[in-house]
C-alpha positions as a LaTeX table, in Angstrom:
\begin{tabular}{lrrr}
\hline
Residue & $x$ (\AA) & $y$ (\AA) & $z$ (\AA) \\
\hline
Unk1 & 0.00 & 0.00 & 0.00 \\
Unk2 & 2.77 & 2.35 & 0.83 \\
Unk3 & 4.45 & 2.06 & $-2.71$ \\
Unk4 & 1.14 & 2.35 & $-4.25$ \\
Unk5 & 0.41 & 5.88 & $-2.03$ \\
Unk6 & 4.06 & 6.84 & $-2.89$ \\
Unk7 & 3.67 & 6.68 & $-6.92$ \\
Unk8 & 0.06 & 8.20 & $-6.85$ \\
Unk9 & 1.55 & 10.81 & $-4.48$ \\
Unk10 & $-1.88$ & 10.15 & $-1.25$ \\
Unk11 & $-1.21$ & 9.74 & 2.08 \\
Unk12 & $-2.28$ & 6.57 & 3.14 \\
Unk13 & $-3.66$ & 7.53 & 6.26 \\
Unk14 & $-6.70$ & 9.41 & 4.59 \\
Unk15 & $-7.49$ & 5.58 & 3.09 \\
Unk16 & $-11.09$ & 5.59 & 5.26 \\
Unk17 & $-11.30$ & 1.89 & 4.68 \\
Unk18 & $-9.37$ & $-1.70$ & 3.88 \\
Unk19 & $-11.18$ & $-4.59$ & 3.64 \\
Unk20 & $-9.95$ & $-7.97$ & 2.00 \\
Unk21 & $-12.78$ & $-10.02$ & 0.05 \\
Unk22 & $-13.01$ & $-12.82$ & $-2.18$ \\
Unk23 & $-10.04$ & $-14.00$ & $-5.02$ \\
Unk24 & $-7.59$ & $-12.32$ & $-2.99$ \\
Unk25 & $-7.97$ & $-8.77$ & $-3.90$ \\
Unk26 & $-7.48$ & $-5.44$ & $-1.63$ \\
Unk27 & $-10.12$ & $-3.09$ & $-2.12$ \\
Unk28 & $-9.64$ & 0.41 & $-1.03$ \\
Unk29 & $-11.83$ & 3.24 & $-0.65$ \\
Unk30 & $-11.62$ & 6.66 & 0.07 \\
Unk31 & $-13.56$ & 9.55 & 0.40 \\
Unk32 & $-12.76$ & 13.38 & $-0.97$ \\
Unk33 & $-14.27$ & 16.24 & $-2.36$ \\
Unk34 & $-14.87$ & 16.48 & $-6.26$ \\
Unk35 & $-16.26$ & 18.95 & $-7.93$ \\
Unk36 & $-17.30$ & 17.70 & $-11.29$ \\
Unk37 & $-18.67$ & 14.32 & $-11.16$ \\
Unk38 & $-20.42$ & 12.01 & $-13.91$ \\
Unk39 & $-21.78$ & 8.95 & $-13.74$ \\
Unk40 & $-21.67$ & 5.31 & $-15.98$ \\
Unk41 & $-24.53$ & 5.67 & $-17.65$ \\
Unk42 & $-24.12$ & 6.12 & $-21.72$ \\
Unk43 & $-25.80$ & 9.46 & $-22.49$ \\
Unk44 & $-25.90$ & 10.08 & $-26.38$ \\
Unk45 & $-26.39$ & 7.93 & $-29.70$ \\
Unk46 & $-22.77$ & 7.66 & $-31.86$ \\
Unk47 & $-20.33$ & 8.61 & $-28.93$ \\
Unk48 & $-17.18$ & 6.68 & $-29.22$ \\
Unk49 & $-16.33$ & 4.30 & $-26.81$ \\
Unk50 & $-12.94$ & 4.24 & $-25.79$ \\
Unk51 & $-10.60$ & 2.37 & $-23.65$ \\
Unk52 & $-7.68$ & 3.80 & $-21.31$ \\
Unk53 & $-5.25$ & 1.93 & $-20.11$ \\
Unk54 & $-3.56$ & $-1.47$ & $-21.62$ \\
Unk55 & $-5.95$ & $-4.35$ & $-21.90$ \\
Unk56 & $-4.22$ & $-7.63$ & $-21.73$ \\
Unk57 & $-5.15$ & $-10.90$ & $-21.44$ \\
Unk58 & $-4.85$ & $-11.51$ & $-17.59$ \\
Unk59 & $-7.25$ & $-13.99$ & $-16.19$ \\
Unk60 & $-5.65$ & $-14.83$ & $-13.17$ \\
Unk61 & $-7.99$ & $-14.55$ & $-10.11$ \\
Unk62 & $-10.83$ & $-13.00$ & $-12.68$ \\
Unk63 & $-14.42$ & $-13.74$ & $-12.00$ \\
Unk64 & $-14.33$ & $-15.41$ & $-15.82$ \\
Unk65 & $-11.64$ & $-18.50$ & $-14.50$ \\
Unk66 & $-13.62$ & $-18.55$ & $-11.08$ \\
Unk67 & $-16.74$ & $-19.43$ & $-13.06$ \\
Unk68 & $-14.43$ & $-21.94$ & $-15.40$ \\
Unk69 & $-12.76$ & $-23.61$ & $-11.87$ \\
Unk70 & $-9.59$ & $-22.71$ & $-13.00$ \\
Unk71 & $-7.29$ & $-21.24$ & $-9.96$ \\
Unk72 & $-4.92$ & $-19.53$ & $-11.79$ \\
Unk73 & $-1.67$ & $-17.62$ & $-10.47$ \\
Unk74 & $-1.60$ & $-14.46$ & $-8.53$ \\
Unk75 & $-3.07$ & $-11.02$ & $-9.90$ \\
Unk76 & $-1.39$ & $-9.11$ & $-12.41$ \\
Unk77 & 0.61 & $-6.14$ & $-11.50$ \\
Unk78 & $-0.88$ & $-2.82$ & $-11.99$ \\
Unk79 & 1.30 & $-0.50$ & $-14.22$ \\
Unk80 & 0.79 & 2.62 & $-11.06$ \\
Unk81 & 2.96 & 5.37 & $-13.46$ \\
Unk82 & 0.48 & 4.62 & $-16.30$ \\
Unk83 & $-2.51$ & 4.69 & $-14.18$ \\
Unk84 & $-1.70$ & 7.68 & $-12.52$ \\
Unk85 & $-1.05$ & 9.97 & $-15.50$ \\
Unk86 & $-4.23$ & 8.58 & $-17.15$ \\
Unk87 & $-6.36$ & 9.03 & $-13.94$ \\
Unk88 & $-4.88$ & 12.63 & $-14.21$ \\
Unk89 & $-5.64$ & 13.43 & $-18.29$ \\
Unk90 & $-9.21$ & 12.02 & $-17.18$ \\
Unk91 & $-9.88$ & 14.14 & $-14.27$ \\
Unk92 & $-8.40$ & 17.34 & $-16.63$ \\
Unk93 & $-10.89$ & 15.83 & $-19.43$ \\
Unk94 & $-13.91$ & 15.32 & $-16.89$ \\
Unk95 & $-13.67$ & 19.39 & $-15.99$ \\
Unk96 & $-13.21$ & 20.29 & $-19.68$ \\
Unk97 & $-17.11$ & 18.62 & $-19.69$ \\
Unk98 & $-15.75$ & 16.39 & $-22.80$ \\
Unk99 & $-16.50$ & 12.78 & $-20.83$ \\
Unk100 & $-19.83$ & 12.25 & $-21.22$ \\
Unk101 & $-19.70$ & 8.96 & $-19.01$ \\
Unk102 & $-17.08$ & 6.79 & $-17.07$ \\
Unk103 & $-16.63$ & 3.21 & $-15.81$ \\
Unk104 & $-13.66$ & 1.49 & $-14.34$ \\
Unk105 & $-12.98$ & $-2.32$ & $-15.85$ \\
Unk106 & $-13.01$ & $-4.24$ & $-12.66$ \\
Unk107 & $-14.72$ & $-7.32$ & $-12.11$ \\
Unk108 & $-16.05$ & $-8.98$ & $-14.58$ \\
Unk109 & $-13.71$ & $-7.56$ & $-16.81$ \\
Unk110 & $-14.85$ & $-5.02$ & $-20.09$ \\
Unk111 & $-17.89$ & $-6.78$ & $-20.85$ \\
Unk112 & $-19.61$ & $-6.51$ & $-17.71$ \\
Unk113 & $-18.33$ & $-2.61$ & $-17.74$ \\
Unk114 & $-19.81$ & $-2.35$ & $-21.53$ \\
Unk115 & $-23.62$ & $-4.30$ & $-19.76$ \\
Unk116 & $-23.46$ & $-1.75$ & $-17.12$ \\
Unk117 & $-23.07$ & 1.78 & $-18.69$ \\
Unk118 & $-25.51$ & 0.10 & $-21.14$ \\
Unk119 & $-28.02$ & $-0.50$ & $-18.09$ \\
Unk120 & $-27.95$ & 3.00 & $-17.11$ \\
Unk121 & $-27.95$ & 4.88 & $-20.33$ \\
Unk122 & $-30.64$ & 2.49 & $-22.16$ \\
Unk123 & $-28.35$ & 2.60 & $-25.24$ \\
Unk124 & $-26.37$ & 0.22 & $-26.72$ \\
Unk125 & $-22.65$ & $-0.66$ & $-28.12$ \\
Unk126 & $-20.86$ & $-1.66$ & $-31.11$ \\
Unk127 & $-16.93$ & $-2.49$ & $-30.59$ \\
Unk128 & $-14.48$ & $-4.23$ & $-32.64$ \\
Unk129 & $-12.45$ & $-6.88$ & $-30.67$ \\
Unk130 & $-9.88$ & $-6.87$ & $-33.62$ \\
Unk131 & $-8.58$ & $-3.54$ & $-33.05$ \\
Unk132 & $-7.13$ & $-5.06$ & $-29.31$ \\
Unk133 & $-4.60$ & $-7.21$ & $-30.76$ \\
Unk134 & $-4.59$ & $-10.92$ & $-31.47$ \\
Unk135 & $-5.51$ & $-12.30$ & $-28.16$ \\
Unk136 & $-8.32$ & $-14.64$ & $-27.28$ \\
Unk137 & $-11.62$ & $-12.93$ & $-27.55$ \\
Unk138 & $-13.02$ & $-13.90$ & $-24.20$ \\
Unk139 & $-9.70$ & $-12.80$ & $-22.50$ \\
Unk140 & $-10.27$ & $-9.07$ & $-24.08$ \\
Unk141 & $-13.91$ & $-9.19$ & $-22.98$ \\
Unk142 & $-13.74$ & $-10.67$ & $-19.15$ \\
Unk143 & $-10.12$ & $-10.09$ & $-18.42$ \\
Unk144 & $-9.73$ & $-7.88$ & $-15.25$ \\
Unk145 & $-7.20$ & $-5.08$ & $-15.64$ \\
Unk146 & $-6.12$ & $-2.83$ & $-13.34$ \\
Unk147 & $-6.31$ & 0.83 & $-13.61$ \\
Unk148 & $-8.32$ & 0.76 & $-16.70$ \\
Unk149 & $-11.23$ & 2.63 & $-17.75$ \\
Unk150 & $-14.05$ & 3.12 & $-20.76$ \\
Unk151 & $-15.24$ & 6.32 & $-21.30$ \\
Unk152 & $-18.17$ & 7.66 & $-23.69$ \\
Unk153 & $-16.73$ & 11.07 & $-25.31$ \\
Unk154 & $-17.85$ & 13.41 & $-28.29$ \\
Unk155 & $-14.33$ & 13.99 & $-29.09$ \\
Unk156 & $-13.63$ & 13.33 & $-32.66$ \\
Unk157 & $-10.70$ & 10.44 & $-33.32$ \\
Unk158 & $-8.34$ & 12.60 & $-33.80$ \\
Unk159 & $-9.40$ & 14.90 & $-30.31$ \\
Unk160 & $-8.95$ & 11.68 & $-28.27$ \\
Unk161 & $-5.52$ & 10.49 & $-29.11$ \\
Unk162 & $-4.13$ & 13.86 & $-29.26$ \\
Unk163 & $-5.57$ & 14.49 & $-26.01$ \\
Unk164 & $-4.28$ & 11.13 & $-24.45$ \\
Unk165 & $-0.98$ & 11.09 & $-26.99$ \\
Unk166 & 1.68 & 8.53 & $-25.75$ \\
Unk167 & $-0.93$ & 6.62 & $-23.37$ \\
Unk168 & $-2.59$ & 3.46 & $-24.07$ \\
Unk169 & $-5.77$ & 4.47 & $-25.41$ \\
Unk170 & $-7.95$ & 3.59 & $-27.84$ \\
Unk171 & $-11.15$ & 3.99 & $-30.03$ \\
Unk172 & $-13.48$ & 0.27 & $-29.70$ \\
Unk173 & $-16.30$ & 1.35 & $-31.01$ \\
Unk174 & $-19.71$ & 3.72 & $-30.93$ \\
Unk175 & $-22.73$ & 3.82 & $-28.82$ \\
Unk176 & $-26.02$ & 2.97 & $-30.86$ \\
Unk177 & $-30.03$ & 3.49 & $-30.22$ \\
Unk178 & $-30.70$ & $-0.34$ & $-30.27$ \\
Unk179 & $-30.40$ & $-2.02$ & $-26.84$ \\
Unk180 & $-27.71$ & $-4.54$ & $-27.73$ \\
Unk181 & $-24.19$ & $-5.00$ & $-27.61$ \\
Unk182 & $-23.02$ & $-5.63$ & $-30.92$ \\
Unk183 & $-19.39$ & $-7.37$ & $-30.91$ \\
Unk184 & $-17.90$ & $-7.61$ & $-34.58$ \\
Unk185 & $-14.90$ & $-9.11$ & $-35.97$ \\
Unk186 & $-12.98$ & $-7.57$ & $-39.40$ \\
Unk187 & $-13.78$ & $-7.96$ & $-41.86$ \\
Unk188 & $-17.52$ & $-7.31$ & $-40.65$ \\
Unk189 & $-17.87$ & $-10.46$ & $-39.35$ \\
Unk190 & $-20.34$ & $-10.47$ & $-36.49$ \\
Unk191 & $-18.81$ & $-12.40$ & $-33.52$ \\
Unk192 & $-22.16$ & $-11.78$ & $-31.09$ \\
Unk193 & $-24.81$ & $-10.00$ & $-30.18$ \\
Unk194 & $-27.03$ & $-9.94$ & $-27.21$ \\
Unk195 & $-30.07$ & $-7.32$ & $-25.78$ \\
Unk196 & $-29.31$ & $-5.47$ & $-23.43$ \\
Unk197 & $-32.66$ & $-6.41$ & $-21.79$ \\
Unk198 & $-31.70$ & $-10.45$ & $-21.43$ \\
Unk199 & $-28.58$ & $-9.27$ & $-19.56$ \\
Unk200 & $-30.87$ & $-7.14$ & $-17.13$ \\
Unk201 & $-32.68$ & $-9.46$ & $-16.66$ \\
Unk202 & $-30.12$ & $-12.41$ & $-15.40$ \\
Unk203 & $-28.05$ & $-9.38$ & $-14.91$ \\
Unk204 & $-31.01$ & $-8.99$ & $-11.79$ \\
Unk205 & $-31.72$ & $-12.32$ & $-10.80$ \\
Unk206 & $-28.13$ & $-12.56$ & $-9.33$ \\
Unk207 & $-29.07$ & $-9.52$ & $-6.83$ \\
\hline
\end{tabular}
């Protein structure tokens, strides 16, 4: 915890709480003041949809290999320098007003993130799994990274990387009207899709 405070520059004695819960992971919360704040829900119809922060395949621990039975080895280390300086152009970004939503990938990896800002916002997504490299494509979707995030932005392509220039970041796809999430493969080949309403639904069941 103390190298952690150290790179991200907090003092770890304002950390209001530590509590150690299921696969092994430390979750930490904290309380301050913010001044701008948004929410996960998707707000507007051909947004892009765009990931911070490196998305690898690491399953270890994840809620995906926990369902499989597989135990896996121990988490994956989180990259602090890179989280911090995105967590930073973010927070700028946030008080410019050009993040129109936010959600952290944490458990259940960038396709429960996706279902929930989808929940909220009663929109849907296409993204390209391609565009993330050659790795398996239910490691992309459920793998859980540290430090990463999706954000819904009106910035134009072009806006977003020079804004985030020389950080992993990258453009997966567009929010649409219809209530799915839309997962294709290039060229146009249609790996899934599913309603946004069936995932609710289970999605609800589980509460």
């Amino acid at each position: 915890i103390e190298r952690y405070c150290k790179v991200l520059r907090t003092q770890h004695k304002l950390i209001s709480n530590l509590q150690y819960i299921q696969r092994d992971k430390l979750y930490i919360s904290a309380f301050g003041k913010i001044e701008n704040i948004i929410n996960s829900n998707l707000k507007k119809v051909g947004s892009n949809i765009v990931l911070l922060g490196e998305l690898l395949p690491n399953m270890q621990k994840s809620v995906y290999f926990d369902i499989l039975g597989i135990d896996g080895d121990d988490p994956p280390e989180m990259n602090l320098l890179c989280f911090k300086l995105i967590s930073q152009l973010l927070f700028k970004a946030i008080n410019k007003k050009n993040i129109l939503s936010c959600h952290t990938v944490s458990k259940g990896g960038m396709a429960i993130t996706l279902a929930e800002m989808c929940f909220g916002g009663e929109k849907g997504v296409e993204i390209n799994l391609d565009i993330l490299g050659l790795y398996r494509k239910d490691y992309l979707l459920f793998s859980e990274n540290m430090g990463n995030f999706i954000i819904e932005t009106e910035m134009s392509d072009y806006e977003i990387y020079n804004f985030f220039g020389g950080l992993p970041c990258i453009i997966i796809g567009k929010t649409i009207e219809e209530k799915v999430i839309r997962v294709w493969r290039e060229p146009n080949i249609l790996q899934f899709e599913v309603e946004i309403d069936r995932l609710k639904d289970c999605w609800g069941k589980l509460l």
